[in-house]
Structures are given as structure tokens and as C-alpha cells.
């Protein structure tokens, strides 16, 4: 099984997903899109992970590579690849599948709970997930309208759409289960301007004091990946 990931900024990479792939000996390749790397041929990978970033999916004038990336993601979905979208990556997946991405009423930044709904039981890859989990959030946009034939699996008080599944091959997460301590610190440094006052925006001090919350969410990300890989054997 060969994994390919798209990285939009130097400081936001797949984190624990990289560790998991290396532990299992799965080949990894990547497109550093901010360096204008080329996308691979569809025959050269099996899973696609699309990472987050401070840009928005509708800023094609500012980030012209977004158009080509959207085309590549849709091509990957249509080719039957496993596609895992995280934050911006989830919004890109929603967009190419016919959903709608807009500003959320509230920003969510920090350690915040999400609740998983009954739909999660449709997917065995989430068999070990609890009904509620405190996750790491950093977003201002959301997929306010799901793509046709997709279904929501999670929500929070600050954001109605937290995650969706499409076709048994696309898994889109608004929140971060993959993130590591260094990436959190980098976000606090590079994206501090996004930390405006809000009901669901925590302080840098609070975020850093709760770094131990990473351990359980990383565990669930690895379990999801294990289940997903086993289901494809």
C-alpha cells in the first residue's frame, strides 16, 4: 500500500500518519504544493492524504495551484483511491464532490469536543471511537453543505459539520487527530493572527498546557488507519 500526501505549507504535515506508515513499512511520497511540485500519476499511489493550511478553498486568484489540486483530488476519488482530507483537505474534498464551503459562524481553535452521531456505526473503520472526543481544532471555514450522497458522522457546538464519509473511500475531518506537538507550536507561531476573540478560540497558554491531550487522539487516528488498511486487504 502506497501513501501520497499533499502538503500546503512547510509547518503542517501528516504527523502521526507518517509515523504509522513508517511503522508498517508503507511507501510514502508527497507533493509539497507550496514548492510547485508536480502531482503523481494515479497508478503510483493507493491512498491520498490532503493536509490543512491557512488558505481557503475559494482563493484561487491568490493561490492558482488550487484549481489543479482540486482536479487531482477529484481524479483520485473517481479512480477509487482512499482519500483522507484533514481541515483544508476536508473542505477541498467537499468542494470537488459538489458540497459547499463557507465561513463558519465561529472559529474553532484549540482543544474542543466533538460528538459522533449514529452514522458512524455505518463504517467499521470507526468501530472503536467513543461517542464524544476532545480533538484539536484550527479552522474558520466549514463544509456548510455536504456533497450529494455524503453523510455526516460528527458535529460540535461551534460547528455543525465536523466530518463526513463519501462512497466508503473518502474520509473528511474538519479537526486534527494526526497533529503533533511541534505542529501545534508552529501553528501558534505562524498563524497567531487567526486567534481572534471568540467563544471557541482558546489562548496559546491553554493550548500548550493541554498538549497531553494529543496522546488519545493520536491513538484513535492510528486505530482508524489500522481498521481502514485491514478493510482493504
mmCIF file of C-alpha atoms in Angstrom:
data_model
loop_
_atom_site.group_PDB
_atom_site.id
_atom_site.type_symbol
_atom_site.label_atom_id
_atom_site.label_comp_id
_atom_site.label_asym_id
_atom_site.label_seq_id
_atom_site.Cartn_x
_atom_site.Cartn_y
_atom_site.Cartn_z
ATOM 1 C CA UNK A 1 0.000 0.000 0.000
ATOM 2 C CA UNK A 2 1.483 3.299 -1.140
ATOM 3 C CA UNK A 3 0.566 6.602 0.518
ATOM 4 C CA UNK A 4 0.857 10.018 -1.070
ATOM 5 C CA UNK A 5 0.184 13.277 0.749
ATOM 6 C CA UNK A 6 -0.299 16.872 -0.317
ATOM 7 C CA UNK A 7 1.264 19.476 1.972
ATOM 8 C CA UNK A 8 0.247 23.129 1.584
ATOM 9 C CA UNK A 9 2.669 24.845 3.979
ATOM 10 C CA UNK A 10 6.011 23.729 5.456
ATOM 11 C CA UNK A 11 4.715 23.527 9.019
ATOM 12 C CA UNK A 12 1.583 21.410 8.545
ATOM 13 C CA UNK A 13 2.391 17.786 7.690
ATOM 14 C CA UNK A 14 0.602 14.457 8.320
ATOM 15 C CA UNK A 15 2.126 13.973 11.764
ATOM 16 C CA UNK A 16 1.184 10.638 13.306
ATOM 17 C CA UNK A 17 0.122 9.329 9.877
ATOM 18 C CA UNK A 18 3.779 9.480 8.815
ATOM 19 C CA UNK A 19 4.784 7.525 11.922
ATOM 20 C CA UNK A 20 2.091 4.936 11.263
ATOM 21 C CA UNK A 21 3.123 4.449 7.634
ATOM 22 C CA UNK A 22 6.772 4.059 8.585
ATOM 23 C CA UNK A 23 5.923 1.573 11.355
ATOM 24 C CA UNK A 24 4.127 -0.602 8.795
ATOM 25 C CA UNK A 25 6.696 -0.165 6.055
ATOM 26 C CA UNK A 26 4.279 1.538 3.663
ATOM 27 C CA UNK A 27 5.970 3.644 0.958
ATOM 28 C CA UNK A 28 5.404 7.382 1.291
ATOM 29 C CA UNK A 29 5.572 10.094 -1.336
ATOM 30 C CA UNK A 30 4.452 13.702 -1.251
ATOM 31 C CA UNK A 31 3.623 16.836 -3.163
ATOM 32 C CA UNK A 32 4.919 19.983 -1.475
ATOM 33 C CA UNK A 33 2.453 22.185 -3.263
ATOM 34 C CA UNK A 34 3.961 25.441 -1.973
ATOM 35 C CA UNK A 35 7.114 24.441 -3.881
ATOM 36 C CA UNK A 36 5.078 23.841 -7.051
ATOM 37 C CA UNK A 37 5.792 20.097 -7.023
ATOM 38 C CA UNK A 38 4.083 18.013 -9.697
ATOM 39 C CA UNK A 39 1.301 15.589 -8.798
ATOM 40 C CA UNK A 40 1.982 11.866 -9.255
ATOM 41 C CA UNK A 41 0.283 9.606 -11.764
ATOM 42 C CA UNK A 42 -2.762 7.819 -10.378
ATOM 43 C CA UNK A 43 -1.047 4.460 -10.862
ATOM 44 C CA UNK A 44 1.725 5.475 -8.461
ATOM 45 C CA UNK A 45 -0.249 5.583 -5.187
ATOM 46 C CA UNK A 46 -3.170 3.924 -3.375
ATOM 47 C CA UNK A 47 -4.098 6.407 -0.633
ATOM 48 C CA UNK A 48 -4.153 10.187 -0.837
ATOM 49 C CA UNK A 49 -3.911 12.351 2.292
ATOM 50 C CA UNK A 50 -4.731 16.034 1.786
ATOM 51 C CA UNK A 51 -3.470 18.244 4.581
ATOM 52 C CA UNK A 52 -4.567 21.575 6.034
ATOM 53 C CA UNK A 53 -3.295 25.093 5.508
ATOM 54 C CA UNK A 54 -4.116 28.734 6.208
ATOM 55 C CA UNK A 55 -5.554 29.356 2.747
ATOM 56 C CA UNK A 56 -9.232 28.914 1.802
ATOM 57 C CA UNK A 57 -10.561 26.679 -0.963
ATOM 58 C CA UNK A 58 -12.126 29.643 -2.823
ATOM 59 C CA UNK A 59 -8.917 31.711 -3.001
ATOM 60 C CA UNK A 60 -7.892 30.516 -6.457
ATOM 61 C CA UNK A 61 -6.823 34.005 -7.532
ATOM 62 C CA UNK A 62 -4.340 34.176 -4.666
ATOM 63 C CA UNK A 63 -3.340 30.508 -4.868
ATOM 64 C CA UNK A 64 -3.653 29.469 -8.533
ATOM 65 C CA UNK A 65 -2.476 25.939 -7.784
ATOM 66 C CA UNK A 66 -5.808 25.302 -6.028
ATOM 67 C CA UNK A 67 -7.532 24.652 -9.341
ATOM 68 C CA UNK A 68 -5.092 21.921 -10.347
ATOM 69 C CA UNK A 69 -5.192 20.433 -6.872
ATOM 70 C CA UNK A 70 -8.967 20.198 -6.956
ATOM 71 C CA UNK A 71 -8.783 18.457 -10.334
ATOM 72 C CA UNK A 72 -6.239 15.991 -8.951
ATOM 73 C CA UNK A 73 -8.315 15.239 -5.849
ATOM 74 C CA UNK A 74 -11.434 14.601 -7.924
ATOM 75 C CA UNK A 75 -9.480 12.392 -10.289
ATOM 76 C CA UNK A 76 -8.185 10.425 -7.303
ATOM 77 C CA UNK A 77 -11.699 9.973 -5.924
ATOM 78 C CA UNK A 78 -13.025 8.880 -9.310
ATOM 79 C CA UNK A 79 -10.120 6.420 -9.576
ATOM 80 C CA UNK A 80 -11.295 4.725 -6.387
ATOM 81 C CA UNK A 81 -8.405 5.856 -4.192
ATOM 82 C CA UNK A 82 -8.754 6.131 -0.459
ATOM 83 C CA UNK A 83 -8.806 9.876 0.184
ATOM 84 C CA UNK A 84 -8.326 11.300 3.682
ATOM 85 C CA UNK A 85 -8.924 15.031 3.940
ATOM 86 C CA UNK A 86 -7.898 16.991 7.032
ATOM 87 C CA UNK A 87 -9.144 20.544 7.703
ATOM 88 C CA UNK A 88 -8.463 22.364 4.402
ATOM 89 C CA UNK A 89 -8.131 18.921 2.817
ATOM 90 C CA UNK A 90 -11.618 18.002 4.023
ATOM 91 C CA UNK A 91 -13.023 21.242 2.623
ATOM 92 C CA UNK A 92 -11.342 20.607 -0.732
ATOM 93 C CA UNK A 93 -12.882 17.137 -0.853
ATOM 94 C CA UNK A 94 -16.302 18.586 -0.044
ATOM 95 C CA UNK A 95 -15.935 21.196 -2.770
ATOM 96 C CA UNK A 96 -14.900 18.842 -5.585
ATOM 97 C CA UNK A 97 -17.740 16.460 -4.691
ATOM 98 C CA UNK A 98 -20.366 19.177 -5.018
ATOM 99 C CA UNK A 99 -20.631 20.390 -1.436
ATOM 100 C CA UNK A 100 -20.465 23.988 -0.272
ATOM 101 C CA UNK A 101 -17.639 25.534 1.760
ATOM 102 C CA UNK A 102 -18.226 28.834 3.565
ATOM 103 C CA UNK A 103 -17.139 30.760 6.638
ATOM 104 C CA UNK A 104 -18.314 29.109 9.824
ATOM 105 C CA UNK A 105 -20.235 31.296 12.264
ATOM 106 C CA UNK A 106 -17.450 30.741 14.785
ATOM 107 C CA UNK A 107 -13.762 29.991 14.557
ATOM 108 C CA UNK A 108 -12.667 26.864 16.379
ATOM 109 C CA UNK A 109 -9.091 26.925 17.676
ATOM 110 C CA UNK A 110 -7.867 24.675 20.451
ATOM 111 C CA UNK A 111 -8.961 21.583 22.359
ATOM 112 C CA UNK A 112 -12.682 21.195 21.780
ATOM 113 C CA UNK A 113 -15.156 18.301 21.994
ATOM 114 C CA UNK A 114 -16.870 16.717 19.014
ATOM 115 C CA UNK A 115 -19.798 14.318 19.197
ATOM 116 C CA UNK A 116 -20.112 11.370 16.834
ATOM 117 C CA UNK A 117 -23.600 10.551 15.605
ATOM 118 C CA UNK A 118 -25.345 7.289 14.696
ATOM 119 C CA UNK A 119 -23.934 7.365 11.159
ATOM 120 C CA UNK A 120 -20.505 6.440 12.470
ATOM 121 C CA UNK A 121 -21.813 2.921 13.039
ATOM 122 C CA UNK A 122 -22.144 2.508 9.254
ATOM 123 C CA UNK A 123 -18.350 2.462 8.987
ATOM 124 C CA UNK A 124 -16.437 -0.346 10.690
ATOM 125 C CA UNK A 125 -13.260 1.743 10.481
ATOM 126 C CA UNK A 126 -14.641 3.803 13.377
ATOM 127 C CA UNK A 127 -15.673 0.798 15.468
ATOM 128 C CA UNK A 128 -13.585 1.804 18.474
ATOM 129 C CA UNK A 129 -14.431 5.516 18.542
ATOM 130 C CA UNK A 130 -16.239 6.948 21.598
ATOM 131 C CA UNK A 131 -19.429 8.975 21.372
ATOM 132 C CA UNK A 132 -17.514 12.130 22.278
ATOM 133 C CA UNK A 133 -13.870 13.058 21.906
ATOM 134 C CA UNK A 134 -11.815 16.159 22.642
ATOM 135 C CA UNK A 135 -9.893 16.946 19.452
ATOM 136 C CA UNK A 136 -7.615 19.687 18.197
ATOM 137 C CA UNK A 137 -9.276 22.310 16.007
ATOM 138 C CA UNK A 138 -7.930 25.160 13.888
ATOM 139 C CA UNK A 139 -10.387 26.431 11.298
ATOM 140 C CA UNK A 140 -12.657 29.292 10.352
ATOM 141 C CA UNK A 141 -14.374 27.727 7.335
ATOM 142 C CA UNK A 142 -16.545 24.636 7.136
ATOM 143 C CA UNK A 143 -18.376 22.470 4.639
ATOM 144 C CA UNK A 144 -21.723 24.105 5.349
ATOM 145 C CA UNK A 145 -23.445 21.850 2.811
ATOM 146 C CA UNK A 146 -22.376 18.245 2.398
ATOM 147 C CA UNK A 147 -21.795 16.757 -1.049
ATOM 148 C CA UNK A 148 -24.641 14.690 -2.506
ATOM 149 C CA UNK A 149 -24.577 11.115 -1.143
ATOM 150 C CA UNK A 150 -22.141 12.008 1.648
ATOM 151 C CA UNK A 151 -23.176 11.696 5.269
ATOM 152 C CA UNK A 152 -22.069 13.471 8.408
ATOM 153 C CA UNK A 153 -20.512 11.495 11.246
ATOM 154 C CA UNK A 154 -19.682 14.254 13.748
ATOM 155 C CA UNK A 155 -20.653 17.704 14.973
ATOM 156 C CA UNK A 156 -19.806 20.185 17.724
ATOM 157 C CA UNK A 157 -21.461 23.122 19.438
ATOM 158 C CA UNK A 158 -19.397 25.537 17.385
ATOM 159 C CA UNK A 159 -19.620 23.785 14.021
ATOM 160 C CA UNK A 160 -22.439 21.617 12.714
ATOM 161 C CA UNK A 161 -20.352 19.706 10.168
ATOM 162 C CA UNK A 162 -17.198 18.174 11.631
ATOM 163 C CA UNK A 163 -16.626 15.112 9.471
ATOM 164 C CA UNK A 164 -18.204 13.200 6.610
ATOM 165 C CA UNK A 165 -17.838 9.980 4.659
ATOM 166 C CA UNK A 166 -18.430 9.590 0.943
ATOM 167 C CA UNK A 167 -18.665 6.365 -1.005
ATOM 168 C CA UNK A 168 -16.725 4.330 1.535
ATOM 169 C CA UNK A 169 -13.486 5.791 0.167
ATOM 170 C CA UNK A 170 -13.450 9.472 1.199
ATOM 171 C CA UNK A 171 -12.992 10.363 4.870
ATOM 172 C CA UNK A 172 -13.058 14.090 5.621
ATOM 173 C CA UNK A 173 -12.191 15.502 9.049
ATOM 174 C CA UNK A 174 -12.575 19.149 9.937
ATOM 175 C CA UNK A 175 -10.492 18.525 13.065
ATOM 176 C CA UNK A 176 -6.981 17.167 13.649
ATOM 177 C CA UNK A 177 -6.329 13.676 15.003
ATOM 178 C CA UNK A 178 -2.970 13.437 13.253
ATOM 179 C CA UNK A 179 -1.308 16.508 14.689
ATOM 180 C CA UNK A 180 1.847 16.533 16.810
ATOM 181 C CA UNK A 181 3.252 18.908 19.407
ATOM 182 C CA UNK A 182 5.691 20.641 17.056
ATOM 183 C CA UNK A 183 2.969 21.346 14.504
ATOM 184 C CA UNK A 184 0.756 22.888 17.193
ATOM 185 C CA UNK A 185 3.630 25.143 18.238
ATOM 186 C CA UNK A 186 4.250 26.064 14.594
ATOM 187 C CA UNK A 187 0.578 26.946 14.106
ATOM 188 C CA UNK A 188 0.662 29.163 17.167
ATOM 189 C CA UNK A 189 3.701 30.901 15.715
ATOM 190 C CA UNK A 190 2.780 31.185 12.028
ATOM 191 C CA UNK A 191 -0.987 31.632 12.355
ATOM 192 C CA UNK A 192 -1.282 33.671 15.539
ATOM 193 C CA UNK A 193 -3.192 36.376 13.636
ATOM 194 C CA UNK A 194 -6.106 33.951 13.312
ATOM 195 C CA UNK A 195 -6.552 33.750 17.085
ATOM 196 C CA UNK A 196 -9.183 36.433 17.426
ATOM 197 C CA UNK A 197 -11.501 36.519 20.431
ATOM 198 C CA UNK A 198 -14.325 34.018 20.156
ATOM 199 C CA UNK A 199 -16.415 31.505 22.078
ATOM 200 C CA UNK A 200 -14.359 28.622 20.701
ATOM 201 C CA UNK A 201 -10.913 30.211 20.435
ATOM 202 C CA UNK A 202 -8.547 29.307 23.246
ATOM 203 C CA UNK A 203 -5.390 31.087 24.350
ATOM 204 C CA UNK A 204 -1.907 29.932 23.380
ATOM 205 C CA UNK A 205 -1.191 29.240 27.038
ATOM 206 C CA UNK A 206 -4.226 26.992 27.417
ATOM 207 C CA UNK A 207 -3.431 25.124 24.206
ATOM 208 C CA UNK A 208 0.179 24.464 25.218
ATOM 209 C CA UNK A 209 -0.777 23.468 28.769
ATOM 210 C CA UNK A 210 -3.022 20.748 27.344
ATOM 211 C CA UNK A 211 -0.531 19.111 24.978
ATOM 212 C CA UNK A 212 -1.025 15.750 26.823
ATOM 213 C CA UNK A 213 -4.430 15.585 25.089
ATOM 214 C CA UNK A 214 -2.520 14.576 21.969
ATOM 215 C CA UNK A 215 -1.946 11.018 23.153
ATOM 216 C CA UNK A 216 -5.559 9.762 22.998
ATOM 217 C CA UNK A 217 -6.417 11.457 19.694
ATOM 218 C CA UNK A 218 -3.286 10.094 18.034
ATOM 219 C CA UNK A 219 -4.253 6.660 19.319
ATOM 220 C CA UNK A 220 -7.647 6.930 17.622
ATOM 221 C CA UNK A 221 -6.090 8.120 14.380
ATOM 222 C CA UNK A 222 -3.807 5.085 14.337
ATOM 223 C CA UNK A 223 -6.753 2.795 15.113
ATOM 224 C CA UNK A 224 -8.746 4.335 12.256
ATOM 225 C CA UNK A 225 -5.799 3.791 9.897
ATOM 226 C CA UNK A 226 -5.361 0.199 11.087
ATOM 227 C CA UNK A 227 -9.032 -0.550 10.525
ATOM 228 C CA UNK A 228 -9.006 1.166 7.145
ATOM 229 C CA UNK A 229 -5.955 -0.742 5.922
ATOM 230 C CA UNK A 230 -7.363 -4.066 7.158
ATOM 231 C CA UNK A 231 -10.647 -3.428 5.384
ATOM 232 C CA UNK A 232 -8.783 -3.068 2.075
ATOM 233 C CA UNK A 233 -6.880 -6.360 2.281
#
